JSON list of C-alpha atoms in Angstrom, two decimals:
[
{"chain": "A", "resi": 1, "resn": "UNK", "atom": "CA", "xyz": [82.33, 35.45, -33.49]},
{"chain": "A", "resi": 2, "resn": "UNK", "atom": "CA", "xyz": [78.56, 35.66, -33.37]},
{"chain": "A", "resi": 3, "resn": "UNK", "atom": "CA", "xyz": [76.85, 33.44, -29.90]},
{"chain": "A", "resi": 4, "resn": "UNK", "atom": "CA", "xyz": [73.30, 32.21, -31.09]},
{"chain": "A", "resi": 5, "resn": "UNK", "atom": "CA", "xyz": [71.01, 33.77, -28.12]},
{"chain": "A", "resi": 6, "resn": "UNK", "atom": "CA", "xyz": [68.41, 30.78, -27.00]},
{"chain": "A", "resi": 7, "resn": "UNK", "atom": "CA", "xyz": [65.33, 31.52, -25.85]},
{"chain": "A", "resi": 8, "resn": "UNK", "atom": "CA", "xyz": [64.29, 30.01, -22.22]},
{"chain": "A", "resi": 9, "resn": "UNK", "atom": "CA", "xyz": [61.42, 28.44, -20.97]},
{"chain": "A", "resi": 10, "resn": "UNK", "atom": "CA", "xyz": [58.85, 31.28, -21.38]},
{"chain": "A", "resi": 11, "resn": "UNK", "atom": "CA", "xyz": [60.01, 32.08, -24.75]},
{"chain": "A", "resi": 12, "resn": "UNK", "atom": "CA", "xyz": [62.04, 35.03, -23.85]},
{"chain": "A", "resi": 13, "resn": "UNK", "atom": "CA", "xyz": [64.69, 35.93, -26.51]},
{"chain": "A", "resi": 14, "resn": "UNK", "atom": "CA", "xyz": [66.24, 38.04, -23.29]},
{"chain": "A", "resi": 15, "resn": "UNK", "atom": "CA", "xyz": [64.52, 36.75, -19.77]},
{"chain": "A", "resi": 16, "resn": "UNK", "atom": "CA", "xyz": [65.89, 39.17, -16.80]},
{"chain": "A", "resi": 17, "resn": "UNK", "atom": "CA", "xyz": [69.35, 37.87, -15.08]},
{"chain": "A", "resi": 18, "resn": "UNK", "atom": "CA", "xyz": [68.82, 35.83, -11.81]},
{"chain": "A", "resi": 19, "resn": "UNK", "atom": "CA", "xyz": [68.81, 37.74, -9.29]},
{"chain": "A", "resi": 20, "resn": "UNK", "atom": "CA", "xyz": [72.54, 38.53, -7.27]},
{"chain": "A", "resi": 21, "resn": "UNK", "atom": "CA", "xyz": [72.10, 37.65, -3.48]},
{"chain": "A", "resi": 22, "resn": "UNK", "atom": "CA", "xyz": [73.97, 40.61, -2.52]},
{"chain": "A", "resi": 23, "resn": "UNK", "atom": "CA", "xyz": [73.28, 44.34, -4.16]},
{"chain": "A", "resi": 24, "resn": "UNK", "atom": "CA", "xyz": [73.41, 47.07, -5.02]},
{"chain": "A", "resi": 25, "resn": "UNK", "atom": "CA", "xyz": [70.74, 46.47, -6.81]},
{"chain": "A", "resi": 26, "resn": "UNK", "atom": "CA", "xyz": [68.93, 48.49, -9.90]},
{"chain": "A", "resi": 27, "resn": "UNK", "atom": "CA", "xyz": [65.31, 48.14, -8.84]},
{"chain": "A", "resi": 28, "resn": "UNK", "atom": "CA", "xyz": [64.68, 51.67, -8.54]},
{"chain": "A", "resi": 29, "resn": "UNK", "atom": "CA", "xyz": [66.22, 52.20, -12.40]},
{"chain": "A", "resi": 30, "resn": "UNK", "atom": "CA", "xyz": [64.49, 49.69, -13.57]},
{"chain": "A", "resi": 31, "resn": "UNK", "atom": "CA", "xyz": [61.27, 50.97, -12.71]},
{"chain": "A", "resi": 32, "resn": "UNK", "atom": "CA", "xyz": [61.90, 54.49, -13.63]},
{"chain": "A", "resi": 33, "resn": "UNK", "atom": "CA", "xyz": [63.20, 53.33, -17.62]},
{"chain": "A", "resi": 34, "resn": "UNK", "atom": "CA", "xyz": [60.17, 50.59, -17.57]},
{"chain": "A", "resi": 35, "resn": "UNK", "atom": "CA", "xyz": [57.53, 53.44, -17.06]},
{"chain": "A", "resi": 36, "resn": "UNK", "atom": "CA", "xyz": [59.67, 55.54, -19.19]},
{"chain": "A", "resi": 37, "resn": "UNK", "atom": "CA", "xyz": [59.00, 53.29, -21.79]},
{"chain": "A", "resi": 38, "resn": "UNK", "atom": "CA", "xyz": [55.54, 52.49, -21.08]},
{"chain": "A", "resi": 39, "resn": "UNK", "atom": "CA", "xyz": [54.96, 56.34, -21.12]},
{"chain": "A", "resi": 40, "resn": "UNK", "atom": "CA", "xyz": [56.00, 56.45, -24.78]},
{"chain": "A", "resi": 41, "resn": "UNK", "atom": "CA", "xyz": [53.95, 53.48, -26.06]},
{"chain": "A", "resi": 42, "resn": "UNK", "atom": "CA", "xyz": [50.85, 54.45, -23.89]},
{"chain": "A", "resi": 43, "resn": "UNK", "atom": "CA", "xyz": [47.73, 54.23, -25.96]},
{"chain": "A", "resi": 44, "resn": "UNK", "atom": "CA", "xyz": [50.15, 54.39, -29.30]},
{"chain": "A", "resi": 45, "resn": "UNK", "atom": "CA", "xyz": [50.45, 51.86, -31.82]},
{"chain": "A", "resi": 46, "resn": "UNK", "atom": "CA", "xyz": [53.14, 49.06, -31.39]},
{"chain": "A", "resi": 47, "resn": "UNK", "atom": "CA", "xyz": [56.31, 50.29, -33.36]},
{"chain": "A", "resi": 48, "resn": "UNK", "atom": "CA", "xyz": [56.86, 47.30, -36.23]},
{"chain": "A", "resi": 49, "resn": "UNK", "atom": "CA", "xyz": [59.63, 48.11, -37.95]},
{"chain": "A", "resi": 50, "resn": "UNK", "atom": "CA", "xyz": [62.49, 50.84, -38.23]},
{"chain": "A", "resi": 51, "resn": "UNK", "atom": "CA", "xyz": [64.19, 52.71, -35.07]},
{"chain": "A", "resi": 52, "resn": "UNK", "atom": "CA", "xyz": [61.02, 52.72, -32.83]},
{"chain": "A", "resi": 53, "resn": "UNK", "atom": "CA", "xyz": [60.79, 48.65, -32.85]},
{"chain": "A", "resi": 54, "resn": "UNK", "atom": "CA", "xyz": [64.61, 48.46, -32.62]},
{"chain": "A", "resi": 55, "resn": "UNK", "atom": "CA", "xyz": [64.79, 51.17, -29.61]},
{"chain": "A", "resi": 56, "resn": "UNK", "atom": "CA", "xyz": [62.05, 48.92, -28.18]},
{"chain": "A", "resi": 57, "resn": "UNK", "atom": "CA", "xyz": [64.09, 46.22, -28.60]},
{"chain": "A", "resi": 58, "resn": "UNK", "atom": "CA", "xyz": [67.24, 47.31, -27.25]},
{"chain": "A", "resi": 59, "resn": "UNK", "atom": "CA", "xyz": [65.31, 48.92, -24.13]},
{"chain": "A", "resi": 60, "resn": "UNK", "atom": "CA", "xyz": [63.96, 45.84, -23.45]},
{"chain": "A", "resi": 61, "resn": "UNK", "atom": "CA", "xyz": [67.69, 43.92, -23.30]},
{"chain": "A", "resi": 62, "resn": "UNK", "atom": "CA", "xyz": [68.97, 46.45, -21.60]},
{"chain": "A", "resi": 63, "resn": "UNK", "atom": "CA", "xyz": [66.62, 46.72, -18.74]},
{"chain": "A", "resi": 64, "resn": "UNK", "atom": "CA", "xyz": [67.09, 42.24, -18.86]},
{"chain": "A", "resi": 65, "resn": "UNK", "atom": "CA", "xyz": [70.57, 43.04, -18.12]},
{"chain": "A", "resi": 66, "resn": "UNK", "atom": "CA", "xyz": [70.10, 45.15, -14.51]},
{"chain": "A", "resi": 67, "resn": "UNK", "atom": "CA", "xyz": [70.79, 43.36, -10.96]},
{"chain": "A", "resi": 68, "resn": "UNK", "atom": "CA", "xyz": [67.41, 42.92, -9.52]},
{"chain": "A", "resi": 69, "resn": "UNK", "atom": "CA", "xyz": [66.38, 42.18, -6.01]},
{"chain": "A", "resi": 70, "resn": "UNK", "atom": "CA", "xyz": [65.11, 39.06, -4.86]},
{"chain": "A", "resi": 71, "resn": "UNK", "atom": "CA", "xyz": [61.61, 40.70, -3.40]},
{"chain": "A", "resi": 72, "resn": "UNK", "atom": "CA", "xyz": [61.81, 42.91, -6.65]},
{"chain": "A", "resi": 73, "resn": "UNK", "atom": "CA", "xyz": [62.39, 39.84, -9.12]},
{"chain": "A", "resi": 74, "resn": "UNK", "atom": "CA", "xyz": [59.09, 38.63, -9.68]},
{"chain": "A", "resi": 75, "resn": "UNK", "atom": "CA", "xyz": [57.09, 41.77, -10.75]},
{"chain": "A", "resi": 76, "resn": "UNK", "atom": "CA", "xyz": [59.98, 42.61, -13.20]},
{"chain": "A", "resi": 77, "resn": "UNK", "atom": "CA", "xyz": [60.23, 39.65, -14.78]},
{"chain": "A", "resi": 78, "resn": "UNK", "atom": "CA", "xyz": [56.71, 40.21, -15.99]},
{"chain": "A", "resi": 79, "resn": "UNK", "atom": "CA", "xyz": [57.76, 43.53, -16.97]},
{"chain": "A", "resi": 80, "resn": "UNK", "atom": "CA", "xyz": [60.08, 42.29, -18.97]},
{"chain": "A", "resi": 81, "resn": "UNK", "atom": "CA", "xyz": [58.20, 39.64, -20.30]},
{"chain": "A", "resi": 82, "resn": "UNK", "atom": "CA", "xyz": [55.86, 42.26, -21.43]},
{"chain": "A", "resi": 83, "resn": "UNK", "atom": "CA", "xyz": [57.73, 44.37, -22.68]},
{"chain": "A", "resi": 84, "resn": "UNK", "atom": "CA", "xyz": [59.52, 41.66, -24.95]},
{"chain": "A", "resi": 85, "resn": "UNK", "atom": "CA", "xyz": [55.69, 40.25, -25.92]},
{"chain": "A", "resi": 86, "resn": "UNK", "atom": "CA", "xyz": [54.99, 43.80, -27.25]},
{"chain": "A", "resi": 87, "resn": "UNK", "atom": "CA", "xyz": [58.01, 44.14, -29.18]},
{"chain": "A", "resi": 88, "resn": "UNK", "atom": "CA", "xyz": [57.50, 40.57, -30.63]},
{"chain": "A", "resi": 89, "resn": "UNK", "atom": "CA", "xyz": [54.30, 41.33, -31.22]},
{"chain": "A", "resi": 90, "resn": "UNK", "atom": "CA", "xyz": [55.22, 44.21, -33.28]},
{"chain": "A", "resi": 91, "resn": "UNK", "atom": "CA", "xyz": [58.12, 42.37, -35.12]},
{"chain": "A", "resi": 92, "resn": "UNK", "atom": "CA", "xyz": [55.95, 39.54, -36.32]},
{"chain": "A", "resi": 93, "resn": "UNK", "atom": "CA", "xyz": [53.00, 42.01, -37.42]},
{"chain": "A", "resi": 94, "resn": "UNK", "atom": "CA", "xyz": [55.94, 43.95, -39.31]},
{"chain": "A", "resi": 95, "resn": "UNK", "atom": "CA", "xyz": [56.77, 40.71, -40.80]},
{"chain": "A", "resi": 96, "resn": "UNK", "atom": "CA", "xyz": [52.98, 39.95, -42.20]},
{"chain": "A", "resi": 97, "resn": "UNK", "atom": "CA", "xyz": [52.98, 43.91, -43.15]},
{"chain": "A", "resi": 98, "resn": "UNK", "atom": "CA", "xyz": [56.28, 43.18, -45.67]},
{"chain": "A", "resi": 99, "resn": "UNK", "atom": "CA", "xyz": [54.81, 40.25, -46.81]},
{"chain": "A", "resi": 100, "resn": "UNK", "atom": "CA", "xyz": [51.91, 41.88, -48.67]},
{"chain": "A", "resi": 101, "resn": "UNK", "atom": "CA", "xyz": [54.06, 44.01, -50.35]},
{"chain": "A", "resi": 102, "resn": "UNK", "atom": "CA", "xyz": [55.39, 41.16, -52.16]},
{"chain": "A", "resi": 103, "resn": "UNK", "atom": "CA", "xyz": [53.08, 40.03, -55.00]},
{"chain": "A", "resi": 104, "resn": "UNK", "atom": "CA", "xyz": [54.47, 36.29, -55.21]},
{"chain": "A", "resi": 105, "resn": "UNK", "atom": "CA", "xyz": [53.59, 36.12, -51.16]},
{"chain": "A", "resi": 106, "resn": "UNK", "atom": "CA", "xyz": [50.67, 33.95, -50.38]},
{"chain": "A", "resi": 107, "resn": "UNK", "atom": "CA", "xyz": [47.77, 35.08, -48.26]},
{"chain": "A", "resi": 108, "resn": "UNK", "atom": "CA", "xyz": [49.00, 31.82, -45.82]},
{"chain": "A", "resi": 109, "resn": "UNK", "atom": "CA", "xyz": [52.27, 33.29, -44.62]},
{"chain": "A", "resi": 110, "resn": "UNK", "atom": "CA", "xyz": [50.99, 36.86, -44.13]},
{"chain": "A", "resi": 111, "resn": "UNK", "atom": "CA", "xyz": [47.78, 35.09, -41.96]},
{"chain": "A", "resi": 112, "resn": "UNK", "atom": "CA", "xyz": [50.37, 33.20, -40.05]},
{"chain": "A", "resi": 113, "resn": "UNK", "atom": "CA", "xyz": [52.26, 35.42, -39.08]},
{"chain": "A", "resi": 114, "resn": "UNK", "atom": "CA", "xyz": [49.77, 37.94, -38.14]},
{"chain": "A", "resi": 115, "resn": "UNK", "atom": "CA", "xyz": [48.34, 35.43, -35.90]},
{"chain": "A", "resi": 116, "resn": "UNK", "atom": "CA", "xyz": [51.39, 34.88, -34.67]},
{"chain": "A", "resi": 117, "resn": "UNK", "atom": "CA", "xyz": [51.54, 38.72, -33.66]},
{"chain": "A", "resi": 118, "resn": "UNK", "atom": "CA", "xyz": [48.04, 38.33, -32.31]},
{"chain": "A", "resi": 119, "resn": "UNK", "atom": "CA", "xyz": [49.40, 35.79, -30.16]},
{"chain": "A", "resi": 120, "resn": "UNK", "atom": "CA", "xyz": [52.11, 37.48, -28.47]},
{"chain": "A", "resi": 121, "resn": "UNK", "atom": "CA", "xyz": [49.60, 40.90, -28.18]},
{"chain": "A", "resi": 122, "resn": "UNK", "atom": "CA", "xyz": [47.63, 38.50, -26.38]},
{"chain": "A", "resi": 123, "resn": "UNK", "atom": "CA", "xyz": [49.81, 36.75, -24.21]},
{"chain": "A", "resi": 124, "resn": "UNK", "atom": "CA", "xyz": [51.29, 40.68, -23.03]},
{"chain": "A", "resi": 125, "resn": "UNK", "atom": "CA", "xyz": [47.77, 42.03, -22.42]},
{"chain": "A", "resi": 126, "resn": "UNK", "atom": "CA", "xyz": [47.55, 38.59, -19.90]},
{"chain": "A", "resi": 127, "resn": "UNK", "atom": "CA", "xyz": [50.62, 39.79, -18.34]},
{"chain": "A", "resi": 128, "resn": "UNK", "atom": "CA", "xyz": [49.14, 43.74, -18.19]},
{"chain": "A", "resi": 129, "resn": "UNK", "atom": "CA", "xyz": [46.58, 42.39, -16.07]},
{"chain": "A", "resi": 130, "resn": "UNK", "atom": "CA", "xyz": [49.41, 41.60, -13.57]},
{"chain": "A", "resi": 131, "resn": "UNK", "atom": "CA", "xyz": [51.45, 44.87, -13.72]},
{"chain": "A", "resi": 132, "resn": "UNK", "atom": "CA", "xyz": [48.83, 47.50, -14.52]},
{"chain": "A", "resi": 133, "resn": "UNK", "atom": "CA", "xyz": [48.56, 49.04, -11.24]},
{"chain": "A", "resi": 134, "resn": "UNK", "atom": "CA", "xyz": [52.71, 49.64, -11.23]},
{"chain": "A", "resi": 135, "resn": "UNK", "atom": "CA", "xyz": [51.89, 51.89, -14.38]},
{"chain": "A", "resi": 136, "resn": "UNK", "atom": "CA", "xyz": [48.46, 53.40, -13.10]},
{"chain": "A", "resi": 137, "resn": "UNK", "atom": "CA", "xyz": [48.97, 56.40, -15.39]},
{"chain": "A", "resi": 138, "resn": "UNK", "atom": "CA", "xyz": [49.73, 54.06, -18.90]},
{"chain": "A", "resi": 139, "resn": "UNK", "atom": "CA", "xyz": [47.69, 52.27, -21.08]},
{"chain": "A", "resi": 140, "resn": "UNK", "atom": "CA", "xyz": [48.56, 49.39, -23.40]},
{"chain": "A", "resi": 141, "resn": "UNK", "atom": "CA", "xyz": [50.00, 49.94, -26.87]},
{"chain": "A", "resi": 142, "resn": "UNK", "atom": "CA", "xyz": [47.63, 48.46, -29.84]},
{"chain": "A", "resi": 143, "resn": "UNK", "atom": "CA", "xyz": [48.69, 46.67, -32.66]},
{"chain": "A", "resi": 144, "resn": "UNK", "atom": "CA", "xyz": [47.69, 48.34, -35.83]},
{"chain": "A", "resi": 145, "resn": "UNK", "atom": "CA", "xyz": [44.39, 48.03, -37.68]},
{"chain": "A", "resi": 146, "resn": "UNK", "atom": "CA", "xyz": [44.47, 44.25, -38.65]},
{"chain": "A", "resi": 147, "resn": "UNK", "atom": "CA", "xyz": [43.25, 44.99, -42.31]},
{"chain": "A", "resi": 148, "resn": "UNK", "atom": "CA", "xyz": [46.29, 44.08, -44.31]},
{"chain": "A", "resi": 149, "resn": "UNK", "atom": "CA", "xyz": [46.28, 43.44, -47.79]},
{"chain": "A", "resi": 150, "resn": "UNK", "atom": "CA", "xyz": [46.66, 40.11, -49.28]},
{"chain": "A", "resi": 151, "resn": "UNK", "atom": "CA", "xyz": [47.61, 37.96, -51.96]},
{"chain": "A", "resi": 152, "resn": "UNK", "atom": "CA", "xyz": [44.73, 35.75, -51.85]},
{"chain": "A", "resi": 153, "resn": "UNK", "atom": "CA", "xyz": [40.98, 35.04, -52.43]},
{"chain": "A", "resi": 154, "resn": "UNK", "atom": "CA", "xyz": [38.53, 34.40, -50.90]},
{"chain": "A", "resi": 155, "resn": "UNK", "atom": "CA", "xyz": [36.02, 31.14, -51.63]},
{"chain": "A", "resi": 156, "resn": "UNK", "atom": "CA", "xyz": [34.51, 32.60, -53.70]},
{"chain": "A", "resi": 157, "resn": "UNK", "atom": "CA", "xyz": [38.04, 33.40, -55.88]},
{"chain": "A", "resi": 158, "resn": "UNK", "atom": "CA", "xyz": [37.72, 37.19, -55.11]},
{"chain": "A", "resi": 159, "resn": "UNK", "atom": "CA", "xyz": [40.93, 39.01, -53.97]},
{"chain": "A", "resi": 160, "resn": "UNK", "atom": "CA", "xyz": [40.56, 39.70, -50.59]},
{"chain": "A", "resi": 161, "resn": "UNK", "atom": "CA", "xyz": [41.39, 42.85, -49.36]},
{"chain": "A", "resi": 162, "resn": "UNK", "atom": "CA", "xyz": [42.23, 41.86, -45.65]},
{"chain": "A", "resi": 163, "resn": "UNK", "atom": "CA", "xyz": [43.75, 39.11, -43.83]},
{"chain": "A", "resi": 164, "resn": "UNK", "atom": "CA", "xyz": [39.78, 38.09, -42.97]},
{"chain": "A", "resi": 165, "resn": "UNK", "atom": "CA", "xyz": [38.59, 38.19, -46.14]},
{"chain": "A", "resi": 166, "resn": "UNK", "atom": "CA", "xyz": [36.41, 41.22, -47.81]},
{"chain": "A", "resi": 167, "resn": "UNK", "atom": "CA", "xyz": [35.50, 43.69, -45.30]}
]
């Protein structure tokens, strides 16, 4: 039997557990695999697609899953928030990549969804603001060079060789 996952309130596919009012509690582990995983993306492209975006993924669930302590609750829940804004972020952009690989695809869908990956790359580099100094030796991931091919043209009925037009 498959259970639908829902996102909550903040869009989270996987928002951290409430916190237990009793421990033990995995603060210390959840720092050390956060920055472990901030180490690998540091300064490196987002992963969108294959075993990088699904490690990503399933780093980010896991560390949603650990018993957090009240006093530590609020700064990882904008870890994890970040970390799942990253990994949507490369997800979508994967999406819009795929897309232009298909020659019936429509310059619309690709655009959409790669400003729906600029979106969530925005909305984690808001939250980096927040948790930077927890990660003083890490920089932010990028999303790849936005110049995607597309099945469209311009005004002027030119192909258009990126999602913003002839570059």
């Amino acid at each position: 039997m498959i259970i639908p996952v829902m996102a909550n309130d903040d869009g989270l596919t996987y928002p951290l557990k409430p916190s237990p009012s009793i421990g033990p509690y995995d603060d210390q582990k959840f720092l050390n695999n956060s920055t472990a995983i901030l180490t690998k993306l540091s300064g490196k492209i987002i992963p969108i697609e294959g075993p990088d975006l699904l490690n990503l993924k399933s780093e980010q669930i896991q560390l949603s899953r650990l018993n957090i302590s009240p006093d530590f609750y609020p700064e990882a829940t904008k870890i994890n928030a970040y970390l799942f804004k990253i990994s949507q972020a490369g997800e979508t952009y994967g999406t819009s990549k795929r897309l232009t690989e298909h020659p019936d695809t429509l310059g619309s869908p690709v655009y959409d969804q790669y400003t729906k990956a600029r979106s969530y790359y925005s909305d984690a580099m808001e939250i980096w603001t927040d948790i930077k100094d927890l990660f003083p030796n890490t920089k932010p991931p990028v999303l790849p060079d936005p110049k995607l091919p597309i099945h469209r043209s311009n005004e002027n009925g030119i192909p258009s060789d990126s999602i913003f037009g002839n570059k």
